[in-house]
PDB file of C-alpha atoms in Angstrom:
ATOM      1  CA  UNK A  12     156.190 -44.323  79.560  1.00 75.00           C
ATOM      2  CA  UNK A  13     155.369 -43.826  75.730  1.00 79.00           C
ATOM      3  CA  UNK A  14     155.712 -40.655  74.631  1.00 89.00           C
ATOM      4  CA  UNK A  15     154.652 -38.532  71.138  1.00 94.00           C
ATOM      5  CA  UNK A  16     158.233 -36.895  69.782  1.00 95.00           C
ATOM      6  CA  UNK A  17     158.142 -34.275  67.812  1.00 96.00           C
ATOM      7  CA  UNK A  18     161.301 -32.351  65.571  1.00 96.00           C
ATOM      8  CA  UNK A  19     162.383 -30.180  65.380  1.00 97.00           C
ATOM      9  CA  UNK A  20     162.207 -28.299  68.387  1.00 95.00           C
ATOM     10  CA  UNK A  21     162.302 -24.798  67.326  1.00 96.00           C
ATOM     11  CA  UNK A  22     162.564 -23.790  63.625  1.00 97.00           C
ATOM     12  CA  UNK A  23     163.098 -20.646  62.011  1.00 97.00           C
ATOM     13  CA  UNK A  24     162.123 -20.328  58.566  1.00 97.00           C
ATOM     14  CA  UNK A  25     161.579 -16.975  56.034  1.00 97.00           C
ATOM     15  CA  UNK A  26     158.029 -15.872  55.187  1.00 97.00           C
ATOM     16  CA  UNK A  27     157.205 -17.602  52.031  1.00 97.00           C
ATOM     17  CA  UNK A  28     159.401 -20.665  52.387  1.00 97.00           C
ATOM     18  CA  UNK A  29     158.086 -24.396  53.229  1.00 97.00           C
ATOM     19  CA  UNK A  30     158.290 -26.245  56.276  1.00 98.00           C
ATOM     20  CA  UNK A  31     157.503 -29.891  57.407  1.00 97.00           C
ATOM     21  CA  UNK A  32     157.214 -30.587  61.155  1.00 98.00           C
ATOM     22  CA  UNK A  33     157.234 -34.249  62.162  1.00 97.00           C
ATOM     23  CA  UNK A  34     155.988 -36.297  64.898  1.00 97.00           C
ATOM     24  CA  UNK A  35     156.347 -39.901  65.809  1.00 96.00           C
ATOM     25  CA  UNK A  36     152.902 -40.950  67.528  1.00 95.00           C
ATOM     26  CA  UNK A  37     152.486 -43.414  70.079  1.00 92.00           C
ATOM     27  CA  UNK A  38     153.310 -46.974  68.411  1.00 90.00           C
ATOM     28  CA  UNK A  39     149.648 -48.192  69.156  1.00 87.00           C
ATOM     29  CA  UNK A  40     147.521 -45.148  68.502  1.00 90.00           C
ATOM     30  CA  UNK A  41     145.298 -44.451  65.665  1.00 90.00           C
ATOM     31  CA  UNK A  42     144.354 -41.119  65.770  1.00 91.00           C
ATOM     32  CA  UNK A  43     146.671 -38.418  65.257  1.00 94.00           C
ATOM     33  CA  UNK A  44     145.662 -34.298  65.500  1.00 95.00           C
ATOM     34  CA  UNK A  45     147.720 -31.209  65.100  1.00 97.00           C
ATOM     35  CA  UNK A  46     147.492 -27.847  67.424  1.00 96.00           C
ATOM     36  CA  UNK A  47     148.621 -24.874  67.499  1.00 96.00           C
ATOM     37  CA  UNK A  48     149.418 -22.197  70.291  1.00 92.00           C
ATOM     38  CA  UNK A  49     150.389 -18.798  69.412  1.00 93.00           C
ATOM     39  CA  UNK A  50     152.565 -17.473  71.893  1.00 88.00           C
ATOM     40  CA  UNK A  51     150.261 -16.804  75.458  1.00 83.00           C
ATOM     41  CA  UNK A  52     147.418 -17.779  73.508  1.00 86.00           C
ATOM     42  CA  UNK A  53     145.004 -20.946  74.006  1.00 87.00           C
ATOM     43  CA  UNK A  54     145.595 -24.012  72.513  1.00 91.00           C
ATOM     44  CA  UNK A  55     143.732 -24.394  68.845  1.00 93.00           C
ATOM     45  CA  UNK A  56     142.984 -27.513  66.781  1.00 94.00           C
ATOM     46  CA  UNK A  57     144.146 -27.834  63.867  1.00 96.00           C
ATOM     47  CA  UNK A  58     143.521 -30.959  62.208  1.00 96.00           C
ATOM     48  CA  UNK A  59     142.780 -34.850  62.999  1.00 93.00           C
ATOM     49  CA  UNK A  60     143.749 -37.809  61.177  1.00 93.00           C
ATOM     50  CA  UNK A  61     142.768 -41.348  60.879  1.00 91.00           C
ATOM     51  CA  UNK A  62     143.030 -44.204  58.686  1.00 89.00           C
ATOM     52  CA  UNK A  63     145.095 -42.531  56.566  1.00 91.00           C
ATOM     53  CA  UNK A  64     142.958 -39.421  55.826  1.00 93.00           C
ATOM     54  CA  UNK A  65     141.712 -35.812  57.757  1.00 94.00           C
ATOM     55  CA  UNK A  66     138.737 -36.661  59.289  1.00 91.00           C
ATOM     56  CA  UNK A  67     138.418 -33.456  60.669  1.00 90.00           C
ATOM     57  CA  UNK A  68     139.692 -29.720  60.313  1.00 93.00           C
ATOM     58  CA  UNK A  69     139.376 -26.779  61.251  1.00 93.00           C
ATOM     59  CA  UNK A  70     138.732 -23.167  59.508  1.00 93.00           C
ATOM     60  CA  UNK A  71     142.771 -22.083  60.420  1.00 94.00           C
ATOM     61  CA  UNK A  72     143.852 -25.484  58.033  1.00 96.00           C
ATOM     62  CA  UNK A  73     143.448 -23.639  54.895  1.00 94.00           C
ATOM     63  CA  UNK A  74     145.570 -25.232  51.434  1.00 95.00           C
ATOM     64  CA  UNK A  75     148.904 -23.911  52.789  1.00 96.00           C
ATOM     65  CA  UNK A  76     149.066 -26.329  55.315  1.00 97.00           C
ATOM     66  CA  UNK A  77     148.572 -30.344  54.611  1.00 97.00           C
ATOM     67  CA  UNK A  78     149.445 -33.476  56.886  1.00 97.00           C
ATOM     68  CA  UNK A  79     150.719 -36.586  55.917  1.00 94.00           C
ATOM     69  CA  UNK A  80     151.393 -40.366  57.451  1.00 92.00           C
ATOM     70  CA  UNK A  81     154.198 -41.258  54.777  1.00 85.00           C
ATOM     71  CA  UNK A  82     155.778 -44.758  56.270  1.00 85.00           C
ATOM     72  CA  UNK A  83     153.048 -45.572  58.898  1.00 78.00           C
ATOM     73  CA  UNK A  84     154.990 -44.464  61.702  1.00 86.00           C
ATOM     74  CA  UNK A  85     155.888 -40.690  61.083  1.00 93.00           C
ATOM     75  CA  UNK A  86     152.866 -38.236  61.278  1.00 96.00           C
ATOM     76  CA  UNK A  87     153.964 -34.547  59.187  1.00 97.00           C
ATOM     77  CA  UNK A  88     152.784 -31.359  58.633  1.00 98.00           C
ATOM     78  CA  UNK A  89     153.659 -29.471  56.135  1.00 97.00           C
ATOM     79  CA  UNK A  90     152.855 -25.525  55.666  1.00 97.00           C
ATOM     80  CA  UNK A  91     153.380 -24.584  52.043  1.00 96.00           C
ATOM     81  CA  UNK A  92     154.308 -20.609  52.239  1.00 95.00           C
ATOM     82  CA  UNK A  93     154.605 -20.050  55.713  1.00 96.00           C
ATOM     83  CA  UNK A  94     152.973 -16.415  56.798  1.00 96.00           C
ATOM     84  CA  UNK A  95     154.061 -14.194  59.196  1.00 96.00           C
ATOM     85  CA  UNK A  96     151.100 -15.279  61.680  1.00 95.00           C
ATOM     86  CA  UNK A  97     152.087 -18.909  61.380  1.00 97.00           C
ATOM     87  CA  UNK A  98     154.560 -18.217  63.897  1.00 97.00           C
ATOM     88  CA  UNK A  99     153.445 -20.758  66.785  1.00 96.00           C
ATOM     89  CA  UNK A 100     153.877 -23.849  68.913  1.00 95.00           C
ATOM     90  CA  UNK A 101     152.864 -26.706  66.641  1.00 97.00           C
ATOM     91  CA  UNK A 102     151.690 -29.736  68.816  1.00 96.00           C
ATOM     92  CA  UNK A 103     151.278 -33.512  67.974  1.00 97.00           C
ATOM     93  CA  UNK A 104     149.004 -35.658  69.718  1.00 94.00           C
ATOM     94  CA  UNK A 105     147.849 -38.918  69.373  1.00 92.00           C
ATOM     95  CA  UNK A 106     145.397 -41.378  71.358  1.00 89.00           C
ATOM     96  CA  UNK A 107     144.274 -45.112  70.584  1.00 85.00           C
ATOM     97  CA  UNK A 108     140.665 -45.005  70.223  1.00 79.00           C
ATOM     98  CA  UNK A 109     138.067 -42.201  71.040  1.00 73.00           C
ATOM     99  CA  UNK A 110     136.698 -43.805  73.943  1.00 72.00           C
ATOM    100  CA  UNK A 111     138.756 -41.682  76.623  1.00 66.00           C
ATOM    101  CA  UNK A 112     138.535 -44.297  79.404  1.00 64.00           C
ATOM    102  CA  UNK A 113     140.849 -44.923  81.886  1.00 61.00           C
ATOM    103  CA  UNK A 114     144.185 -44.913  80.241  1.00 62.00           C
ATOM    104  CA  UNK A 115     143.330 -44.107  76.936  1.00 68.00           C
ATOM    105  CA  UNK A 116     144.168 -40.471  76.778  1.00 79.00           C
ATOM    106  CA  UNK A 117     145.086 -37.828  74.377  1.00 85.00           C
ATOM    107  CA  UNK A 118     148.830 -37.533  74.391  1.00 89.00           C
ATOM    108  CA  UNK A 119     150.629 -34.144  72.936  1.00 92.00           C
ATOM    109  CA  UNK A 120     154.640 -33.983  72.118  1.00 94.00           C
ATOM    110  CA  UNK A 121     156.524 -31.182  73.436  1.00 93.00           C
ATOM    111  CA  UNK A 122     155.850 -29.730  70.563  1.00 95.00           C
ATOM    112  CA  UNK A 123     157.849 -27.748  67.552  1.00 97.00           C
ATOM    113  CA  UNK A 124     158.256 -24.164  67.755  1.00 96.00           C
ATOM    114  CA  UNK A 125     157.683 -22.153  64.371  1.00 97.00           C
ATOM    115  CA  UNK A 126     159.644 -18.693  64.179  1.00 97.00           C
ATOM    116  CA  UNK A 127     158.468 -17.052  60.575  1.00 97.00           C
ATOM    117  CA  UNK A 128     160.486 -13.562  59.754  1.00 96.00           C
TER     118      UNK A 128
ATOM    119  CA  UNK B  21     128.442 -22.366  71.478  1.00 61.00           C
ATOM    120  CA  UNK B  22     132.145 -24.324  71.052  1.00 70.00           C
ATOM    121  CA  UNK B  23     133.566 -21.685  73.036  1.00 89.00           C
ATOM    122  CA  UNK B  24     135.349 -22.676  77.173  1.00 94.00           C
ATOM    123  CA  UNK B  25     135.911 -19.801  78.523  1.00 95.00           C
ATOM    124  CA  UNK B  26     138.221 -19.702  81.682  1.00 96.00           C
ATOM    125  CA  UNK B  27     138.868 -17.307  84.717  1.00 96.00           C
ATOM    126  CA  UNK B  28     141.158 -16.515  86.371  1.00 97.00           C
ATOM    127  CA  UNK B  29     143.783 -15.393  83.401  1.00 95.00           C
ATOM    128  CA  UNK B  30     146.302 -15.716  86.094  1.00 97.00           C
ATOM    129  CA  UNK B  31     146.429 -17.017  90.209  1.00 97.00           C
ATOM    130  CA  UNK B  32     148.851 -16.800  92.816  1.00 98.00           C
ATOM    131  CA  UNK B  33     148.650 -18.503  95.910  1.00 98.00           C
ATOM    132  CA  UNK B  34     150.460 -19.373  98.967  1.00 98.00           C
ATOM    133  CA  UNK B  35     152.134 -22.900  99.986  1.00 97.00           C
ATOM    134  CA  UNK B  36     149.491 -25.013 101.232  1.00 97.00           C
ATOM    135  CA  UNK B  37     146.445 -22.598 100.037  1.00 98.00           C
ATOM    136  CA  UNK B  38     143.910 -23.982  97.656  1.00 98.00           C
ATOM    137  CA  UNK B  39     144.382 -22.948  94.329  1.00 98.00           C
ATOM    138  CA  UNK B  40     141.253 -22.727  92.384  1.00 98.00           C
ATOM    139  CA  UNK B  41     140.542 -22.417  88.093  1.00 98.00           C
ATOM    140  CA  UNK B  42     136.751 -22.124  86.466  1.00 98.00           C
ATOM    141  CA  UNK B  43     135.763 -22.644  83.525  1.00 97.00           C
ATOM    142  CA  UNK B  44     131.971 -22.695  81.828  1.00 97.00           C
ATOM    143  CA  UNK B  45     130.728 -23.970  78.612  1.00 95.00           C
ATOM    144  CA  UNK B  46     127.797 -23.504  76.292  1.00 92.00           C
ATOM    145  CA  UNK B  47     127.652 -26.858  74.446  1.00 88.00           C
ATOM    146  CA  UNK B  48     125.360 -29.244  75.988  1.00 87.00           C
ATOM    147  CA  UNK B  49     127.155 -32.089  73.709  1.00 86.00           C
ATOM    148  CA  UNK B  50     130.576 -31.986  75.183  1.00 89.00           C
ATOM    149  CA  UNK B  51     131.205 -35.058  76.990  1.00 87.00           C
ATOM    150  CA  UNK B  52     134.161 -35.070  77.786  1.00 89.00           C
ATOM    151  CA  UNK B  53     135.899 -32.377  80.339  1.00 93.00           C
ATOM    152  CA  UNK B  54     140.167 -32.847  81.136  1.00 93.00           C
ATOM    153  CA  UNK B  55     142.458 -30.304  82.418  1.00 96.00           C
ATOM    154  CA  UNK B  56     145.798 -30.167  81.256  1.00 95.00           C
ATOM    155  CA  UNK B  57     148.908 -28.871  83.023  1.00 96.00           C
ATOM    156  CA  UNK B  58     151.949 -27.309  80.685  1.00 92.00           C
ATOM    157  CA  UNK B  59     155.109 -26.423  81.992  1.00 93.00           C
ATOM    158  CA  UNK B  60     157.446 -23.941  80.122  1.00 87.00           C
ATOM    159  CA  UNK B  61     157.864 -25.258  76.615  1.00 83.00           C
ATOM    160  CA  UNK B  62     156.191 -29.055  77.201  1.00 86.00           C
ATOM    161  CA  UNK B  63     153.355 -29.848  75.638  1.00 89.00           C
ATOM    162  CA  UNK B  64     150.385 -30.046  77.496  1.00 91.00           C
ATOM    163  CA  UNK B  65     149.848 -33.228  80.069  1.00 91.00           C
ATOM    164  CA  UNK B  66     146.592 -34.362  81.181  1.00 90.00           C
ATOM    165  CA  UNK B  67     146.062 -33.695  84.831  1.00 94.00           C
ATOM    166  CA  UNK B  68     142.458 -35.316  85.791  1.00 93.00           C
ATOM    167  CA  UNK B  69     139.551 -35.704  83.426  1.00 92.00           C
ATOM    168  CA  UNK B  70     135.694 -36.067  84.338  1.00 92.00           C
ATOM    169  CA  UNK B  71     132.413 -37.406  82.614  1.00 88.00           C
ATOM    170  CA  UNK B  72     129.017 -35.169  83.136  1.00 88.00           C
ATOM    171  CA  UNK B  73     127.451 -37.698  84.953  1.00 89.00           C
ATOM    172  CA  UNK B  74     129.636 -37.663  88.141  1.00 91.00           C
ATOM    173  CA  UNK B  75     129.413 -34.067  90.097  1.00 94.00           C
ATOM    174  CA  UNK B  76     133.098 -34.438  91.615  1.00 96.00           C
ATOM    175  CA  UNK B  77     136.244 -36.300  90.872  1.00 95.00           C
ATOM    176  CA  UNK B  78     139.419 -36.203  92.814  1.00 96.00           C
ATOM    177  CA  UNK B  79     142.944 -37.539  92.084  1.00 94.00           C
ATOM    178  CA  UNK B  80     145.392 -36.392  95.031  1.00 96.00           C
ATOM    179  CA  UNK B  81     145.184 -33.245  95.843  1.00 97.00           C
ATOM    180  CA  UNK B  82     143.371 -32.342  92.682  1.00 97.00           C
ATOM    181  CA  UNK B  83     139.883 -32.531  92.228  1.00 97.00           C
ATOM    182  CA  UNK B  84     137.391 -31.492  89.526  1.00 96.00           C
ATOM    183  CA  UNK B  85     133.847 -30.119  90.570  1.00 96.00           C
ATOM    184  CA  UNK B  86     131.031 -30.588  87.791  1.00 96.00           C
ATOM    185  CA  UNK B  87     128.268 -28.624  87.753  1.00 95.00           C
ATOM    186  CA  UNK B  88     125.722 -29.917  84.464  1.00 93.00           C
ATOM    187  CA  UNK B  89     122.719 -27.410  85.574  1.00 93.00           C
ATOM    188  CA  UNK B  90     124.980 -24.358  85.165  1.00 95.00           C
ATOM    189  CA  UNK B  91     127.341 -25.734  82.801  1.00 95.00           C
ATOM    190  CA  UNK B  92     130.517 -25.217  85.118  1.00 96.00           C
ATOM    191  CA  UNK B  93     133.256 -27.195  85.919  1.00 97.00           C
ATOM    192  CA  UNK B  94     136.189 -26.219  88.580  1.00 98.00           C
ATOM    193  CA  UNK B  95     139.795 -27.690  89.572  1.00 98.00           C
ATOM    194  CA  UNK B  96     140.292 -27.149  92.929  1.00 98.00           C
ATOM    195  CA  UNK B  97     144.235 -28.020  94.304  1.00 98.00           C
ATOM    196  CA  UNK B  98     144.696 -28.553  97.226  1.00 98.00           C
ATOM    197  CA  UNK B  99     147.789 -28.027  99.422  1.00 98.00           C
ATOM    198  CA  UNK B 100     149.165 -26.009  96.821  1.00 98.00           C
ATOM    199  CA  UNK B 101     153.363 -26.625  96.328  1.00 97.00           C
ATOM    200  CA  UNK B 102     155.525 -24.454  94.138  1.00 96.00           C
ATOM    201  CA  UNK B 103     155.752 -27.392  91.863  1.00 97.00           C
ATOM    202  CA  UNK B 104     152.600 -26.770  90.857  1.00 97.00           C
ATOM    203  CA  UNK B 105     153.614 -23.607  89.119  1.00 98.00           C
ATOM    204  CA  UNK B 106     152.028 -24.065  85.421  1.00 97.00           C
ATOM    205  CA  UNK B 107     149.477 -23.213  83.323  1.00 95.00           C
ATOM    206  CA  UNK B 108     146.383 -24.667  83.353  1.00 97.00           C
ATOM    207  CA  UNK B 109     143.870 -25.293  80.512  1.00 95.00           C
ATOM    208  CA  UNK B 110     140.202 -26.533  80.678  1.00 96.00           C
ATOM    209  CA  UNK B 111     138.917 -28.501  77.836  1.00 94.00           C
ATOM    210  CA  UNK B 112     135.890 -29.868  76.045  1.00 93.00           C
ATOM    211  CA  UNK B 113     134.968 -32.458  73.866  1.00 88.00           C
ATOM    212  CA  UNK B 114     132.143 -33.144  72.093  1.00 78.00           C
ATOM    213  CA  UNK B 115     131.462 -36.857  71.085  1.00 71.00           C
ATOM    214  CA  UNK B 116     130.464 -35.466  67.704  1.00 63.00           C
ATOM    215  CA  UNK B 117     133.716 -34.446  66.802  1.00 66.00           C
ATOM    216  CA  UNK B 118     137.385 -35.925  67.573  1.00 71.00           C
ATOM    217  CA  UNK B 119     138.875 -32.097  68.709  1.00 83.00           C
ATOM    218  CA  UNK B 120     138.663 -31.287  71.981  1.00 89.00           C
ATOM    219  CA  UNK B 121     138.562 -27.245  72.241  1.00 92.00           C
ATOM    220  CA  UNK B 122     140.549 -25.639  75.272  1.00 94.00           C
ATOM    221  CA  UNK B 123     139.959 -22.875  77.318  1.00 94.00           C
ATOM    222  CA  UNK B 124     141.702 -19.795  77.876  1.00 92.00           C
ATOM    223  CA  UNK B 125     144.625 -20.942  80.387  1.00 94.00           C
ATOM    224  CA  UNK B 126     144.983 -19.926  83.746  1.00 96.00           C
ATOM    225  CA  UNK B 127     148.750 -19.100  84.515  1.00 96.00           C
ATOM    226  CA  UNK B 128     149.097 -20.582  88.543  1.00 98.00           C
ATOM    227  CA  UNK B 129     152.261 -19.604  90.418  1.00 98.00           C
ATOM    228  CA  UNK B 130     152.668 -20.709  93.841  1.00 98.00           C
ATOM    229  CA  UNK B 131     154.327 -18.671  96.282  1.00 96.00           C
ATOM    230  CA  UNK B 132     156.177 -19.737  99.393  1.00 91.00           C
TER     231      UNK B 132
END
């Protein structure tokens, strides 16, 4: 079964300092989103991303973070100067169209866990 | 109005009891209403998804109950097995937007 990959799979990183997490999508998909979950917390959305643009984000994607399709088969996100707060589980997901019939369905990776100290 | 909110915060049931999560929404828009199922450090998977216009659903021994009037939906398991242990999350969509926004969770352990 296709899957979304993500690396890494846990990261530590110093306040202040950049990091890029990647995911490989499903090979057929189109739309790509990033969310978050803070440990015990809900799951949040943080962006979405289609034809090679955000076409939609939400008020926790501020300038420090930024996403990125570089060779049309990785999907990145990068968080400038990571904050303390940024500490998380960063998940991929990716579907084929929006119609979310039958086995078109949202997909999420296993996700990349952020540790910022 | 984007909100899901999602009771109980946690569950524990017995082997073969029925194991069941709410979950209520204020957006008439949403469209779109999946639960997902995430194990320890997985992502989340989808579990069983339902339209508004069908009341019930049911996929094995999981179903979803819609409610439109009250703005409600439910997964009910039934013949609940230790390897359903998870947490759950309700979600939304609304056809306006691409993000679907998730409730609360609802950690489930099943007990023998």
């Amino acid at each position: 079964e296709p899957e979304v990959t993500q690396t890494p799979s846990h990261q530590v990183t110093q306040m202040g300092q950049e990091v890029i997490l990647r995911c490989v999508p499903i090979s057929n998909h189109l739309y790509f989103y990033w969310y978050r979950q803070i440990l015990g917390q809900k799951v949040e959305f943080l962006v979405s991303f289609y034809n090679n643009e955000i076409s939609e984000k939400s008020e926790i994607f501020d300038d420090q973070f930024s996403v990125e399709r570089p060779d049309g088969s990785n999907f990145t996100l990068k968080i400038r100067s990571t904050k303390l707060e940024d500490s998380a589980m960063y998940f991929c997901a990716s579907i084929r169209n929006l119609d979310l019939l039958g086995t078109n369905v949202l997909t999420f990776g296993a996700g990349s866990r952020l540790t910022v100290l | 109005q984007q909100q899901v909110k999602q009771s109980p915060q946690s569950l524990i049931v017995q082997k073969g009891g029925i194991s069941i999560i709410n979950c209520a929404y204020e957006n008439t828009a949403f469209d779109y209403f999946p639960w997902y199922q995430q194990f320890p450090g997985k992502g989340p998977a989808l579990l069983i998804a339902i339209r508004p216009d069908v009341s019930e659903k049911k996929e094995g021994r999981f179903t979803i109950s819609f409610n439109k009037s009250a703005k409600q939906f439910s997964l009910h398991i039934m013949d609940s097995q230790p390897g359903d242990s998870a947490t759950y999350f309700c979600a939304a969509r609304d056809f306006g937007n691409e993000k679907l926004t998730f409730g609360t969770g609802t950690r489930l352990t099943i007990i023998p």
